[in-house]
């Protein structure tokens, strides 16, 4: 296991904002100010580079836009400047959609991703499958060097406990056998779902709700937003959070309290 030079406690947050400009009008800046995370990762920013206007004070800010306008995109705000920043994973099929940002620090590597949706009828499942193989190889290579924190909208509810209505949704995008198995394979490669590590039997804990049928009002949701770490670093996981009272998107933020080290 990686031996830190010194320990600290970090608050890390991930949020699919479903359009950052829209979320800014619904309390995003206030949430950032109140929570003051050490690192905040965003997915589905839906911004082009020339549309980026939000640069929060006290943070190093990195955006990665999709080539297609109004689509996908990621961002990371961090209080400590990383040694290096990598936009994408080196595969043009996925990098053209602005899906991944990696920050490297001496003590750990932070990766956020907006995982492709398999879409209705699983019409994009083959693309999703190619992504899963590529990101697993990418993460495992990073994890061979130092602790890795992987977060984002991973677009899968892993177990039946992770969504309100598993029966009717079996086989749908985000709860297909194929996607669930690929997530299991990622965990089997040495990663840990931090929320289920801390709260293995907690029901009703969701991070996404459809805008239809008053789903959030009835808490008819899915847990598809995650923080993963190496199993060997489980002792550094102090807590895993779901900010289910925070609005502004069809997702709510999720968090990790990490007793790791920057150095």
Tab-separated table of C-alpha atoms in Angstrom:
chain	number	residue	atom	x	y	z
A	1	UNK	CA	0.000	0.000	0.000
A	2	UNK	CA	1.144	3.534	-0.772
A	3	UNK	CA	2.770	5.173	2.284
A	4	UNK	CA	1.839	8.859	2.580
A	5	UNK	CA	4.337	11.450	3.709
A	6	UNK	CA	1.670	13.048	5.894
A	7	UNK	CA	-2.063	12.632	6.261
A	8	UNK	CA	-4.822	15.154	5.895
A	9	UNK	CA	-8.578	15.055	5.431
A	10	UNK	CA	-9.986	16.088	2.063
A	11	UNK	CA	-13.544	16.678	0.935
A	12	UNK	CA	-14.039	15.611	-2.679
A	13	UNK	CA	-17.311	16.140	-4.528
A	14	UNK	CA	-18.638	15.027	-7.909
A	15	UNK	CA	-21.769	16.364	-9.603
A	16	UNK	CA	-23.429	15.834	-12.967
A	17	UNK	CA	-24.790	19.348	-13.394
A	18	UNK	CA	-26.750	18.644	-16.615
A	19	UNK	CA	-25.614	21.941	-18.083
A	20	UNK	CA	-23.403	24.180	-15.963
A	21	UNK	CA	-24.903	27.432	-17.208
A	22	UNK	CA	-28.377	26.280	-16.156
A	23	UNK	CA	-27.088	24.971	-12.830
A	24	UNK	CA	-25.420	28.312	-12.087
A	25	UNK	CA	-28.906	29.828	-12.114
A	26	UNK	CA	-30.084	27.242	-9.571
A	27	UNK	CA	-27.620	27.716	-6.727
A	28	UNK	CA	-24.440	26.076	-7.990
A	29	UNK	CA	-22.083	28.855	-6.848
A	30	UNK	CA	-23.714	28.925	-3.425
A	31	UNK	CA	-23.250	25.169	-3.047
A	32	UNK	CA	-19.576	25.458	-3.962
A	33	UNK	CA	-19.070	28.293	-1.486
A	34	UNK	CA	-20.898	26.519	1.337
A	35	UNK	CA	-19.271	23.106	0.928
A	36	UNK	CA	-15.839	24.441	-0.095
A	37	UNK	CA	-14.557	21.074	-1.347
A	38	UNK	CA	-10.868	20.515	-1.936
A	39	UNK	CA	-11.774	19.132	-5.366
A	40	UNK	CA	-15.073	19.430	-7.225
A	41	UNK	CA	-15.575	17.396	-10.401
A	42	UNK	CA	-18.394	18.098	-12.844
A	43	UNK	CA	-19.944	16.059	-15.609
A	44	UNK	CA	-22.251	17.013	-18.478
A	45	UNK	CA	-21.169	20.651	-18.427
A	46	UNK	CA	-22.472	21.172	-21.990
A	47	UNK	CA	-20.023	24.010	-22.623
A	48	UNK	CA	-17.739	25.017	-25.463
A	49	UNK	CA	-14.408	26.659	-24.509
A	50	UNK	CA	-15.610	30.126	-25.512
A	51	UNK	CA	-18.670	29.707	-23.250
A	52	UNK	CA	-16.652	29.104	-20.086
A	53	UNK	CA	-17.143	32.088	-17.801
A	54	UNK	CA	-17.229	30.492	-14.342
A	55	UNK	CA	-13.777	30.467	-12.736
A	56	UNK	CA	-14.239	30.256	-8.951
A	57	UNK	CA	-11.830	32.152	-6.740
A	58	UNK	CA	-9.324	30.005	-4.899
A	59	UNK	CA	-9.499	27.124	-7.369
A	60	UNK	CA	-7.436	25.933	-10.298
A	61	UNK	CA	-10.011	25.307	-13.009
A	62	UNK	CA	-9.906	22.790	-15.865
A	63	UNK	CA	-12.598	22.270	-18.496
A	64	UNK	CA	-12.773	19.607	-21.206
A	65	UNK	CA	-15.463	20.189	-23.836
A	66	UNK	CA	-16.999	17.840	-26.355
A	67	UNK	CA	-16.555	18.687	-30.001
A	68	UNK	CA	-20.343	18.559	-30.366
A	69	UNK	CA	-21.965	21.708	-29.030
A	70	UNK	CA	-24.261	21.438	-26.018
A	71	UNK	CA	-23.189	17.882	-25.271
A	72	UNK	CA	-21.264	16.008	-22.603
A	73	UNK	CA	-18.161	17.734	-21.190
A	74	UNK	CA	-16.357	17.631	-17.854
A	75	UNK	CA	-14.644	20.049	-15.498
A	76	UNK	CA	-12.563	19.967	-12.315
A	77	UNK	CA	-12.013	22.715	-9.742
A	78	UNK	CA	-9.187	22.070	-7.275
A	79	UNK	CA	-7.695	24.090	-4.437
A	80	UNK	CA	-4.234	22.665	-5.063
A	81	UNK	CA	-2.537	22.851	-8.429
A	82	UNK	CA	-1.742	19.359	-9.727
A	83	UNK	CA	1.601	18.240	-11.080
A	84	UNK	CA	-0.082	17.454	-14.385
A	85	UNK	CA	-3.484	17.522	-16.067
A	86	UNK	CA	-4.592	15.133	-18.795
A	87	UNK	CA	-7.702	15.750	-20.868
A	88	UNK	CA	-9.020	12.444	-22.133
A	89	UNK	CA	-7.545	8.956	-21.992
A	90	UNK	CA	-5.692	8.971	-25.298
A	91	UNK	CA	-8.503	7.479	-27.383
A	92	UNK	CA	-10.121	9.819	-29.893
A	93	UNK	CA	-13.396	7.886	-29.875
A	94	UNK	CA	-14.056	8.998	-26.308
A	95	UNK	CA	-11.911	12.100	-26.046
A	96	UNK	CA	-13.927	13.817	-28.776
A	97	UNK	CA	-16.824	13.789	-26.312
A	98	UNK	CA	-14.886	15.481	-23.492
A	99	UNK	CA	-15.515	12.663	-21.058
A	100	UNK	CA	-12.462	12.424	-18.813
A	101	UNK	CA	-10.085	14.656	-16.860
A	102	UNK	CA	-7.137	13.345	-14.854
A	103	UNK	CA	-5.215	15.321	-12.224
A	104	UNK	CA	-1.971	13.884	-10.915
A	105	UNK	CA	-0.606	14.763	-7.484
A	106	UNK	CA	2.414	13.258	-5.731
A	107	UNK	CA	0.143	11.309	-3.384
A	108	UNK	CA	-2.691	10.205	-5.647
A	109	UNK	CA	-4.269	10.466	-9.079
A	110	UNK	CA	-7.769	11.915	-9.435
A	111	UNK	CA	-9.903	10.893	-12.416
A	112	UNK	CA	-13.389	12.098	-13.221
A	113	UNK	CA	-15.513	10.723	-16.026
A	114	UNK	CA	-18.876	11.109	-17.665
A	115	UNK	CA	-19.505	7.553	-18.814
A	116	UNK	CA	-21.399	7.072	-22.095
A	117	UNK	CA	-25.086	6.259	-21.776
A	118	UNK	CA	-26.119	3.047	-23.522
A	119	UNK	CA	-29.299	4.884	-24.617
A	120	UNK	CA	-32.796	3.631	-25.249
A	121	UNK	CA	-32.875	0.143	-26.662
A	122	UNK	CA	-29.175	-0.192	-25.741
A	123	UNK	CA	-28.363	1.192	-29.181
A	124	UNK	CA	-25.028	2.542	-27.921
A	125	UNK	CA	-24.102	-0.480	-25.824
A	126	UNK	CA	-21.224	-1.485	-28.108
A	127	UNK	CA	-19.682	1.981	-27.723
A	128	UNK	CA	-20.255	1.756	-23.978
A	129	UNK	CA	-18.564	-1.650	-23.896
A	130	UNK	CA	-15.512	-0.317	-25.734
A	131	UNK	CA	-15.375	2.558	-23.255
A	132	UNK	CA	-15.525	0.210	-20.269
A	133	UNK	CA	-12.572	-1.837	-21.518
A	134	UNK	CA	-10.567	1.306	-22.249
A	135	UNK	CA	-11.250	3.054	-18.946
A	136	UNK	CA	-10.542	-0.094	-16.929
A	137	UNK	CA	-7.162	-0.486	-18.587
A	138	UNK	CA	-6.470	3.223	-18.054
A	139	UNK	CA	-7.379	3.132	-14.361
A	140	UNK	CA	-5.476	-0.074	-13.671
A	141	UNK	CA	-2.337	1.377	-15.242
A	142	UNK	CA	-2.639	4.448	-13.024
A	143	UNK	CA	-3.378	2.360	-9.945
A	144	UNK	CA	-0.162	0.403	-10.398
A	145	UNK	CA	1.740	3.574	-9.486
A	146	UNK	CA	-0.172	5.260	-6.640
A	147	UNK	CA	-3.681	5.583	-5.152
A	148	UNK	CA	-6.403	6.418	-7.657
A	149	UNK	CA	-9.677	8.198	-6.933
A	150	UNK	CA	-12.183	7.659	-9.752
A	151	UNK	CA	-15.474	9.542	-9.692
A	152	UNK	CA	-18.296	10.729	-11.845
A	153	UNK	CA	-21.567	9.837	-13.464
A	154	UNK	CA	-20.797	6.206	-14.234
A	155	UNK	CA	-24.283	5.657	-15.695
A	156	UNK	CA	-24.995	2.310	-14.052
A	157	UNK	CA	-26.957	1.162	-11.036
A	158	UNK	CA	-24.857	-1.790	-9.961
A	159	UNK	CA	-27.208	-3.762	-7.724
A	160	UNK	CA	-30.953	-3.895	-7.204
A	161	UNK	CA	-30.539	-1.870	-4.019
A	162	UNK	CA	-29.209	0.978	-6.175
A	163	UNK	CA	-32.522	1.879	-7.795
A	164	UNK	CA	-36.118	2.168	-6.670
A	165	UNK	CA	-37.728	-0.129	-9.244
A	166	UNK	CA	-35.242	-2.796	-10.345
A	167	UNK	CA	-37.803	-5.220	-11.785
A	168	UNK	CA	-39.346	-2.996	-14.488
A	169	UNK	CA	-35.922	-1.520	-15.337
A	170	UNK	CA	-34.068	-4.779	-15.856
A	171	UNK	CA	-32.434	-4.611	-19.271
A	172	UNK	CA	-32.837	-0.856	-19.655
A	173	UNK	CA	-29.888	1.475	-20.165
A	174	UNK	CA	-28.055	1.833	-16.879
A	175	UNK	CA	-29.430	-1.426	-15.501
A	176	UNK	CA	-28.710	-3.903	-18.252
A	177	UNK	CA	-26.966	-7.159	-17.379
A	178	UNK	CA	-24.068	-6.165	-19.600
A	179	UNK	CA	-23.445	-2.803	-17.917
A	180	UNK	CA	-23.781	-4.222	-14.429
A	181	UNK	CA	-21.344	-7.003	-15.250
A	182	UNK	CA	-18.812	-4.542	-16.647
A	183	UNK	CA	-19.035	-2.543	-13.432
A	184	UNK	CA	-18.449	-5.764	-11.486
A	185	UNK	CA	-15.390	-6.417	-13.625
A	186	UNK	CA	-14.038	-2.976	-12.745
A	187	UNK	CA	-14.499	-3.699	-9.051
A	188	UNK	CA	-12.921	-7.136	-9.483
A	189	UNK	CA	-9.870	-5.477	-11.024
A	190	UNK	CA	-9.113	-3.935	-7.639
A	191	UNK	CA	-11.540	-1.075	-7.040
A	192	UNK	CA	-14.029	-0.331	-4.295
A	193	UNK	CA	-17.424	1.403	-4.410
A	194	UNK	CA	-16.887	3.740	-1.466
A	195	UNK	CA	-20.573	4.314	-0.723
A	196	UNK	CA	-21.409	0.610	-0.499
A	197	UNK	CA	-18.198	0.079	1.480
A	198	UNK	CA	-19.483	2.496	4.128
A	199	UNK	CA	-23.211	1.771	3.780
A	200	UNK	CA	-23.618	-1.756	2.408
A	201	UNK	CA	-27.324	-2.167	3.209
A	202	UNK	CA	-28.677	1.384	3.021
A	203	UNK	CA	-31.769	1.559	0.830
A	204	UNK	CA	-33.265	4.614	-0.813
A	205	UNK	CA	-29.881	6.241	-1.425
A	206	UNK	CA	-29.995	7.652	-4.948
A	207	UNK	CA	-28.187	10.318	-6.965
A	208	UNK	CA	-30.376	10.657	-10.087
A	209	UNK	CA	-34.111	11.058	-10.601
A	210	UNK	CA	-36.073	11.384	-13.811
A	211	UNK	CA	-37.786	14.709	-14.369
A	212	UNK	CA	-40.955	12.751	-15.147
A	213	UNK	CA	-43.686	11.491	-12.835
A	214	UNK	CA	-42.499	13.532	-9.818
A	215	UNK	CA	-39.726	10.970	-9.405
A	216	UNK	CA	-37.603	13.027	-7.043
A	217	UNK	CA	-40.596	13.955	-4.911
A	218	UNK	CA	-41.259	10.229	-4.450
A	219	UNK	CA	-37.552	9.334	-4.278
A	220	UNK	CA	-37.941	6.993	-7.233
A	221	UNK	CA	-34.285	7.283	-8.169
A	222	UNK	CA	-31.095	5.540	-9.182
A	223	UNK	CA	-27.604	5.632	-7.676
A	224	UNK	CA	-25.396	6.072	-10.726
A	225	UNK	CA	-22.820	8.588	-9.432
A	226	UNK	CA	-19.810	7.157	-7.610
A	227	UNK	CA	-16.446	7.508	-5.981
A	228	UNK	CA	-14.219	4.465	-6.461
A	229	UNK	CA	-10.803	3.868	-4.897
A	230	UNK	CA	-8.397	0.960	-4.823
A	231	UNK	CA	-9.406	-1.756	-2.368
A	232	UNK	CA	-5.943	-1.505	-0.851
A	233	UNK	CA	-6.711	2.116	0.070
A	234	UNK	CA	-10.027	1.392	1.802
A	235	UNK	CA	-8.626	2.538	5.156
A	236	UNK	CA	-8.344	6.076	3.726
A	237	UNK	CA	-12.118	6.282	3.141
A	238	UNK	CA	-13.518	8.202	6.097
A	239	UNK	CA	-17.031	8.694	4.701
A	240	UNK	CA	-19.082	8.623	1.509
A	241	UNK	CA	-21.770	11.228	0.965
A	242	UNK	CA	-24.905	11.757	-1.113
A	243	UNK	CA	-26.200	15.334	-1.079
A	244	UNK	CA	-29.773	14.354	-1.876
A	245	UNK	CA	-31.203	17.651	-0.622
A	246	UNK	CA	-29.183	19.661	-3.148
A	247	UNK	CA	-31.094	20.601	-6.287
A	248	UNK	CA	-30.028	22.288	-9.520
A	249	UNK	CA	-29.821	19.211	-11.754
A	250	UNK	CA	-31.533	15.871	-12.242
A	251	UNK	CA	-28.505	14.504	-10.355
A	252	UNK	CA	-27.406	15.473	-6.876
A	253	UNK	CA	-23.763	15.744	-5.805
A	254	UNK	CA	-21.933	12.831	-4.214
A	255	UNK	CA	-18.860	13.074	-2.036
A	256	UNK	CA	-15.883	11.347	-0.473
A	257	UNK	CA	-14.085	12.225	2.750
A	258	UNK	CA	-10.554	11.022	2.069
A	259	UNK	CA	-7.841	10.708	4.698
A	260	UNK	CA	-5.091	10.591	2.116
A	261	UNK	CA	-2.352	13.001	1.217
A	262	UNK	CA	-1.602	15.510	-1.509
A	263	UNK	CA	2.111	14.650	-1.281
